[in-house]
PDB file of C-alpha atoms in Angstrom:
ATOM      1  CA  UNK S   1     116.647 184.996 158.581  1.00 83.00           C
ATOM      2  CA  UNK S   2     113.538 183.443 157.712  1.00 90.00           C
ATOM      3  CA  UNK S   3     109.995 183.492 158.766  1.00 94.00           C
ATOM      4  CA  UNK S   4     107.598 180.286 157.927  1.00 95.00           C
ATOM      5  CA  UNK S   5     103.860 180.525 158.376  1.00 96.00           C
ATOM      6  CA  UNK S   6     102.217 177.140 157.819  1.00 97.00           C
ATOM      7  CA  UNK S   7      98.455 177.081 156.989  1.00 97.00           C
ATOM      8  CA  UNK S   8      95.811 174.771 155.975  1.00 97.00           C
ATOM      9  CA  UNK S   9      95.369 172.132 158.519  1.00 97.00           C
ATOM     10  CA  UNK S  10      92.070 170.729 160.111  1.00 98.00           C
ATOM     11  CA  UNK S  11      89.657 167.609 160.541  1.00 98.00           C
ATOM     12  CA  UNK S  12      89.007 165.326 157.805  1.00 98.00           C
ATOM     13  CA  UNK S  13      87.690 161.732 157.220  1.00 98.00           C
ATOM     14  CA  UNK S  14      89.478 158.664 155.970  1.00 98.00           C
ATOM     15  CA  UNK S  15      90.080 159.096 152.223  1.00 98.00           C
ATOM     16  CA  UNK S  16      89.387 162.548 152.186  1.00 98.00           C
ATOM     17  CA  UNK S  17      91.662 165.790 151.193  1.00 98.00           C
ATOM     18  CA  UNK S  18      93.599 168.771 152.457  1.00 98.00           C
ATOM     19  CA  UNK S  19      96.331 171.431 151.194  1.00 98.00           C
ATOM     20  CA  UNK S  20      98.655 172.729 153.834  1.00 98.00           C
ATOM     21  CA  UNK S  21     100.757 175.743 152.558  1.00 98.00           C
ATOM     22  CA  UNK S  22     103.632 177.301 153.685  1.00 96.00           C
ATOM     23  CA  UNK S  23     104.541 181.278 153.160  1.00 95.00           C
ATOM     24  CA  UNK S  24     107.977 182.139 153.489  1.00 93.00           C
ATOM     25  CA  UNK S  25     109.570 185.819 153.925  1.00 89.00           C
ATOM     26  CA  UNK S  26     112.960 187.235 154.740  1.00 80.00           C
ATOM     27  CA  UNK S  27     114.723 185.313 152.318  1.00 75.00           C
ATOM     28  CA  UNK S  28     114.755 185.001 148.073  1.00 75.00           C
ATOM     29  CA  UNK S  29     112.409 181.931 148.181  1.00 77.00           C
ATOM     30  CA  UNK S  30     114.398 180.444 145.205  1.00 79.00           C
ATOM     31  CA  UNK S  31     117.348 179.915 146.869  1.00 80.00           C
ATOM     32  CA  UNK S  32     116.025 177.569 149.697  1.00 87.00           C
ATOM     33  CA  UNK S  33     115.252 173.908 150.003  1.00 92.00           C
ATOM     34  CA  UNK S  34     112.008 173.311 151.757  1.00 94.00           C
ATOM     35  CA  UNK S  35     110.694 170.381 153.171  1.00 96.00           C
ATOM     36  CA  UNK S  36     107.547 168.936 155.250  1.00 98.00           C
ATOM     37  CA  UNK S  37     107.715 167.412 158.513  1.00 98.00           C
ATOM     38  CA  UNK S  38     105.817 165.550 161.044  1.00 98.00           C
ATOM     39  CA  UNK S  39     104.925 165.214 164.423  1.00 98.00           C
ATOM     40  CA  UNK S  40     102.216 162.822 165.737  1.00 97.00           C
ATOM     41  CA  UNK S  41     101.611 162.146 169.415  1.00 91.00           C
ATOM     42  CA  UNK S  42     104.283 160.198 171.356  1.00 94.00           C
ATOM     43  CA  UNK S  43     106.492 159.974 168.311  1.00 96.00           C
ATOM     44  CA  UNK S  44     109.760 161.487 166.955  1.00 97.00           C
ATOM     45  CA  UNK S  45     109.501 163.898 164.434  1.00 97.00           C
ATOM     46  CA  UNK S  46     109.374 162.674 160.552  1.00 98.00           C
ATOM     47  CA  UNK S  47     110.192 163.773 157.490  1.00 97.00           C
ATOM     48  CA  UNK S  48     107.287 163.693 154.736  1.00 98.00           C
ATOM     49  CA  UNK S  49     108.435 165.388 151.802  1.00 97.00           C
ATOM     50  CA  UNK S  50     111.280 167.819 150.037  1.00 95.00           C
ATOM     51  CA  UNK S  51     111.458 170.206 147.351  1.00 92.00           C
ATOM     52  CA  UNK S  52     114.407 171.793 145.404  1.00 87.00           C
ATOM     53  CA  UNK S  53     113.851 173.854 142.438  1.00 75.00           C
ATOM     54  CA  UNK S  54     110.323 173.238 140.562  1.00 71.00           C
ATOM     55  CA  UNK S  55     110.879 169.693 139.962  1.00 76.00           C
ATOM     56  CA  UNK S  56     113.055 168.031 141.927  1.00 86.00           C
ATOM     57  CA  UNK S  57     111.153 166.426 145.033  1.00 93.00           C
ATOM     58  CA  UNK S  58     111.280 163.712 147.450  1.00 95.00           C
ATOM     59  CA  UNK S  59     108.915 161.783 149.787  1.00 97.00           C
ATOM     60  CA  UNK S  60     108.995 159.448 152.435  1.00 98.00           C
ATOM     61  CA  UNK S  61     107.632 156.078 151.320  1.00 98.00           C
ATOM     62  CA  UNK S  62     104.532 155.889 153.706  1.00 97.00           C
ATOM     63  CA  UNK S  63     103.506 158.721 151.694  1.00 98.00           C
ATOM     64  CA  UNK S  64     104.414 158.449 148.087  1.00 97.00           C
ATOM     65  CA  UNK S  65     101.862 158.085 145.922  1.00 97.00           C
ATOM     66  CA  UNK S  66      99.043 160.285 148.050  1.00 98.00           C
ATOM     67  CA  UNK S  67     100.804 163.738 149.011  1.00 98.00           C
ATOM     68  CA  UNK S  68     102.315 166.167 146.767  1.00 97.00           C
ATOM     69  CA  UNK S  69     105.045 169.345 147.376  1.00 96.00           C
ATOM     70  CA  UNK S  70     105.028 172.228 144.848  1.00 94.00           C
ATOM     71  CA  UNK S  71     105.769 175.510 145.226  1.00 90.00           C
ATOM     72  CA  UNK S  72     104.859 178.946 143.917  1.00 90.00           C
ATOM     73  CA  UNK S  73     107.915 180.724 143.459  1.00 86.00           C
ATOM     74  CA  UNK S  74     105.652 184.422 143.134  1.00 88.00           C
ATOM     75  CA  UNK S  75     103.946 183.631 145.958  1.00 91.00           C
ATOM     76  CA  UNK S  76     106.890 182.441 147.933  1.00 91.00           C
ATOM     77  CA  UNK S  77     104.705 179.089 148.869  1.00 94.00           C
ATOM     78  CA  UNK S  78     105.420 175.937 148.990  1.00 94.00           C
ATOM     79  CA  UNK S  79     102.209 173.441 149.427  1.00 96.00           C
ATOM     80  CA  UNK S  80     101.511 169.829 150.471  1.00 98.00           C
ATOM     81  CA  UNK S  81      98.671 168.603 148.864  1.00 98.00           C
ATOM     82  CA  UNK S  82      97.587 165.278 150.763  1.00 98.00           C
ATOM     83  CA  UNK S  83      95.113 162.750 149.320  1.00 98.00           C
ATOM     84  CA  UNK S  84      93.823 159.528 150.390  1.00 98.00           C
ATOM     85  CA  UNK S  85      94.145 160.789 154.194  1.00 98.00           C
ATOM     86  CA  UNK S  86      94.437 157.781 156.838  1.00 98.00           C
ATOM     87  CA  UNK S  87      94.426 158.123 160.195  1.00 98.00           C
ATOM     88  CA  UNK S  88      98.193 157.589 160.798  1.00 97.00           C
ATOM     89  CA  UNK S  89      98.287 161.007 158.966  1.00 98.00           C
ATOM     90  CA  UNK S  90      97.392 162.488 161.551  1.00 98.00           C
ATOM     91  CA  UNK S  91     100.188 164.611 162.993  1.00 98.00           C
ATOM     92  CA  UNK S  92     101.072 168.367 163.554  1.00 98.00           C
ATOM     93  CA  UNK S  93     102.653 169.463 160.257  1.00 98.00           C
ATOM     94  CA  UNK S  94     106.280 171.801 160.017  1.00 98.00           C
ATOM     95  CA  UNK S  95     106.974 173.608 156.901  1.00 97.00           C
ATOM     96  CA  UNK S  96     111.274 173.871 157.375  1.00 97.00           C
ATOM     97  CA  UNK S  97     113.713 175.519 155.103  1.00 95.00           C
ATOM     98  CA  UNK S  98     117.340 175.283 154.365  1.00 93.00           C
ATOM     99  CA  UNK S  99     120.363 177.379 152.551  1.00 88.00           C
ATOM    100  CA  UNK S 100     122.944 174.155 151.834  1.00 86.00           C
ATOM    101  CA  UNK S 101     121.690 170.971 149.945  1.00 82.00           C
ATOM    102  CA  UNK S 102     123.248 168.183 152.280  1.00 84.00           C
ATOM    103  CA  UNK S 103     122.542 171.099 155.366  1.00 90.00           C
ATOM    104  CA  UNK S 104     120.261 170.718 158.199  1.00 94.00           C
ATOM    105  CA  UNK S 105     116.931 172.148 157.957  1.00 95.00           C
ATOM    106  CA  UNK S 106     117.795 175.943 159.729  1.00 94.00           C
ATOM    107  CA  UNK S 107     114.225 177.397 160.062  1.00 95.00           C
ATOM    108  CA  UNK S 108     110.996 175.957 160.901  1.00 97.00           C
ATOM    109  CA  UNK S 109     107.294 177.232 161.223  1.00 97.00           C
ATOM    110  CA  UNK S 110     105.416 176.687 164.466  1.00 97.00           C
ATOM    111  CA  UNK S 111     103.400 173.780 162.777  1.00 97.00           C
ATOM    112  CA  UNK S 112      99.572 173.188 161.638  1.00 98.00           C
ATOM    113  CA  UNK S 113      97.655 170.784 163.130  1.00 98.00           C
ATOM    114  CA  UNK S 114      95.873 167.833 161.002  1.00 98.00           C
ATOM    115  CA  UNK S 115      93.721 165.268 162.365  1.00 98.00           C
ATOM    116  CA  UNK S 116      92.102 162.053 160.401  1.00 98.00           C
ATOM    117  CA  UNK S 117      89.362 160.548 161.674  1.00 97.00           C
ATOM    118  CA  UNK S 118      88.382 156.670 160.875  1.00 93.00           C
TER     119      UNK S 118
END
């Protein structure tokens, strides 16, 4: 199986910055598909951005633009760099993975918490 560690997350102003990361183990890191979920209080669970490969990424459109997925294949990391930070950002964050292209994300870190404050 496995394992997903996210880090990164914390309390930032309007406009400002953070980098979550996500280290993966169990698993050859370059055969997965990872994405970025998520969460914010009282709402369903969203996807935020998708990575196959070192170039080939996707992002939902209230994002586009400001965040960022890359990975370091050595490292077996994948990161979310988030810019230009509004306060609908604010969410808990899941790093997922998954074997299959056209699969459903199998394994999921226990989330990192990210708050945005106007």
């Amino acid at each position: 199986q496995v394992q997903l560690v996210e880090s990164g997350g914390g309390l930032v102003q309007a406009g400002g910055s953070l980098r979550l990361a996500c280290a993966s183990s169990g698993r050859a890191f370059s055969s997965l598909g990872m994405g970025w979920f998520r969460q914010a209080p009282g709402k369903e669970r969203e996807f935020v951005a998708s990575s196959w490969g070192t170039t080939i990424a996707s992002y939902a459109d209230s994002v586009k633009g400001r965040f960022t997925i890359s990975r370091d294949s050595a490292k077996n990391t994948v990161f979310l760099q988030m810019n230009s930070l509004k306060p609908e950002d604010t969410a808990v964050y899941y790093c997922a993975a998954k074997i299959r292209a056209g699969a459903r994300y199998e394994y999921w870190g226990q989330g990192t918490q990210v708050t945005v404050s106007s």
